[in-house]
Amino acid sequence: MNCYLCDRDMPLQVSWRSIFFNELEEVVCSRCQSGFERMAGGCPICSTPGEGKCHDCCNWENAAYGGVIDSGKSLYRYNPTMKEFLHQYKFLKDAVLSEVFATVLKEELRSQKSVIVPIPMNEKKLKERTFSQVDRLLDSASVPYTHLLGKNEVGLGGKSKSERMALQDVFWWNGNPMPEKVLLFDDLYTTGSTMRMAAKVLKEKGVKEIKVLALIRA
């Protein structure tokens, strides 16, 4: 098979573990894999490097969104390799690239006891993109999830942080039963506004504990 990103030929590797433990097949070559940069430690909400909560998360905690997120984690940095991946996946609509991080997400979420809730897309953007990129990442990893939120047609791009903080009613509860513990999942964490707006709705509807996980930290 060929690498999904650079199209180089990849020798087929079959192991006993892949046969008997149903491990997911690698779909990108080792050279492309080496371009992705994992994050470790850092802020206990967004993984920004440093000790304790980062400056941005501290600001959020002092606003109306304080306490809506209990803990969180981001897996990869938004470096040039990841930027190219995200462009090809989201904007060129190369849906098969959802498989690139399937193994990582499956391992990360294997023992997750919280209900996994993907950040939704609004209907207009879903029609433009043709598929939900966040859902597809979880589908490729065979990770079960539940939709608890809908999203209104409100553009966050280009808005200042203060404008984002002032926004209301971006997300709404879809009426499904609320669990006690939720893990919110999104593909990209930038300012943190999306995660916090979604978490605030869930907390107001009775969720006791909310963790967040982002594939990429910009």
PDB file of N, CA, C and O in Angstrom, residues 1 6-7 18 23 29 42 59 61 70 74 97 102 107 124 132 143 157 203 209 218:
ATOM      1  N   MET A   1       0.835  -1.196   0.000  1.00  0.00           N
ATOM      2  CA  MET A   1       0.000   0.000   0.000  1.00  0.00           C
ATOM      3  C   MET A   1       0.875   1.254   0.000  1.00  0.00           C
ATOM      4  O   MET A   1       2.058   1.183   0.298  1.00  0.00           O
ATOM      5  N   CYS A   6       2.133  11.031   1.690  1.00  0.00           N
ATOM      6  CA  CYS A   6       3.142  11.334   0.669  1.00  0.00           C
ATOM      7  C   CYS A   6       3.082  10.392  -0.536  1.00  0.00           C
ATOM      8  O   CYS A   6       3.813  10.578  -1.498  1.00  0.00           O
ATOM      9  N   ASP A   7       2.251   9.377  -0.447  1.00  0.00           N
ATOM     10  CA  ASP A   7       2.016   8.422  -1.543  1.00  0.00           C
ATOM     11  C   ASP A   7       3.208   7.501  -1.817  1.00  0.00           C
ATOM     12  O   ASP A   7       3.251   6.807  -2.828  1.00  0.00           O
ATOM     13  N   SER A  18      -1.458  -8.097  14.911  1.00  0.00           N
ATOM     14  CA  SER A  18      -2.453  -7.520  14.014  1.00  0.00           C
ATOM     15  C   SER A  18      -3.525  -8.536  13.646  1.00  0.00           C
ATOM     16  O   SER A  18      -4.676  -8.178  13.402  1.00  0.00           O
ATOM     17  N   GLU A  23      -5.377  -5.237  15.665  1.00  0.00           N
ATOM     18  CA  GLU A  23      -4.741  -3.929  15.695  1.00  0.00           C
ATOM     19  C   GLU A  23      -4.950  -3.208  14.371  1.00  0.00           C
ATOM     20  O   GLU A  23      -4.984  -3.821  13.306  1.00  0.00           O
ATOM     21  N   CYS A  29       3.676   6.451   6.333  1.00  0.00           N
ATOM     22  CA  CYS A  29       5.038   5.934   6.417  1.00  0.00           C
ATOM     23  C   CYS A  29       5.771   6.513   7.630  1.00  0.00           C
ATOM     24  O   CYS A  29       5.328   7.492   8.236  1.00  0.00           O
ATOM     25  N   GLY A  42       2.749  19.973  30.541  1.00  0.00           N
ATOM     26  CA  GLY A  42       2.231  21.311  30.293  1.00  0.00           C
ATOM     27  C   GLY A  42       0.938  21.594  31.028  1.00  0.00           C
ATOM     28  O   GLY A  42       0.610  20.963  32.028  1.00  0.00           O
ATOM     29  N   ASN A  59      -7.073  32.964  32.342  1.00  0.00           N
ATOM     30  CA  ASN A  59      -8.017  34.029  31.988  1.00  0.00           C
ATOM     31  C   ASN A  59      -9.435  33.493  31.847  1.00  0.00           C
ATOM     32  O   ASN A  59     -10.399  34.126  32.280  1.00  0.00           O
ATOM     33  N   GLU A  61     -10.615  30.900  33.347  1.00  0.00           N
ATOM     34  CA  GLU A  61     -11.091  30.521  34.678  1.00  0.00           C
ATOM     35  C   GLU A  61     -11.602  31.733  35.455  1.00  0.00           C
ATOM     36  O   GLU A  61     -12.437  31.588  36.353  1.00  0.00           O
ATOM     37  N   ASP A  70     -12.812  20.409  33.840  1.00  0.00           N
ATOM     38  CA  ASP A  70     -12.084  19.901  35.002  1.00  0.00           C
ATOM     39  C   ASP A  70     -10.641  19.533  34.678  1.00  0.00           C
ATOM     40  O   ASP A  70      -9.750  19.699  35.509  1.00  0.00           O
ATOM     41  N   SER A  74      -4.076  17.837  25.033  1.00  0.00           N
ATOM     42  CA  SER A  74      -3.921  17.900  23.579  1.00  0.00           C
ATOM     43  C   SER A  74      -2.794  16.951  23.191  1.00  0.00           C
ATOM     44  O   SER A  74      -1.813  16.816  23.925  1.00  0.00           O
ATOM     45  N   LEU A  97      -8.118  10.298   5.352  1.00  0.00           N
ATOM     46  CA  LEU A  97      -7.067  10.694   6.290  1.00  0.00           C
ATOM     47  C   LEU A  97      -7.520  10.608   7.747  1.00  0.00           C
ATOM     48  O   LEU A  97      -6.706  10.747   8.656  1.00  0.00           O
ATOM     49  N   ALA A 102      -5.895   6.936  13.880  1.00  0.00           N
ATOM     50  CA  ALA A 102      -6.827   5.968  14.466  1.00  0.00           C
ATOM     51  C   ALA A 102      -6.179   5.159  15.587  1.00  0.00           C
ATOM     52  O   ALA A 102      -6.773   4.960  16.655  1.00  0.00           O
ATOM     53  N   GLU A 107      -5.865   3.994  21.328  1.00  0.00           N
ATOM     54  CA  GLU A 107      -5.078   3.727  22.532  1.00  0.00           C
ATOM     55  C   GLU A 107      -5.384   4.769  23.617  1.00  0.00           C
ATOM     56  O   GLU A 107      -5.518   4.425  24.795  1.00  0.00           O
ATOM     57  N   LYS A 124     -24.868  24.135   8.139  1.00  0.00           N
ATOM     58  CA  LYS A 124     -24.325  24.760   6.929  1.00  0.00           C
ATOM     59  C   LYS A 124     -22.915  24.280   6.655  1.00  0.00           C
ATOM     60  O   LYS A 124     -22.576  23.904   5.525  1.00  0.00           O
ATOM     61  N   SER A 132     -18.517  15.016   8.870  1.00  0.00           N
ATOM     62  CA  SER A 132     -18.062  15.573  10.138  1.00  0.00           C
ATOM     63  C   SER A 132     -16.660  15.058  10.436  1.00  0.00           C
ATOM     64  O   SER A 132     -16.462  13.872  10.706  1.00  0.00           O
ATOM     65  N   VAL A 143     -14.078   4.060  18.121  1.00  0.00           N
ATOM     66  CA  VAL A 143     -14.362   4.573  19.467  1.00  0.00           C
ATOM     67  C   VAL A 143     -15.832   4.996  19.525  1.00  0.00           C
ATOM     68  O   VAL A 143     -16.265   5.833  18.727  1.00  0.00           O
ATOM     69  N   GLY A 157     -14.306  32.447  13.828  1.00  0.00           N
ATOM     70  CA  GLY A 157     -13.092  32.926  13.175  1.00  0.00           C
ATOM     71  C   GLY A 157     -13.091  34.443  13.028  1.00  0.00           C
ATOM     72  O   GLY A 157     -14.095  35.051  12.655  1.00  0.00           O
ATOM     73  N   LYS A 203     -22.452  21.431  31.596  1.00  0.00           N
ATOM     74  CA  LYS A 203     -22.460  21.613  33.050  1.00  0.00           C
ATOM     75  C   LYS A 203     -23.810  22.176  33.518  1.00  0.00           C
ATOM     76  O   LYS A 203     -24.353  21.762  34.547  1.00  0.00           O
ATOM     77  N   GLU A 209     -18.689  16.152  35.717  1.00  0.00           N
ATOM     78  CA  GLU A 209     -17.255  16.227  35.417  1.00  0.00           C
ATOM     79  C   GLU A 209     -17.049  16.258  33.913  1.00  0.00           C
ATOM     80  O   GLU A 209     -17.600  15.418  33.196  1.00  0.00           O
ATOM     81  N   ALA A 218      -3.129  24.260  18.647  1.00  0.00           N
ATOM     82  CA  ALA A 218      -2.557  25.326  17.821  1.00  0.00           C
ATOM     83  C   ALA A 218      -1.829  26.345  18.682  1.00  0.00           C
ATOM     84  O   ALA A 218      -2.092  26.464  19.875  1.00  0.00           O
TER      85      ALA A 218
END
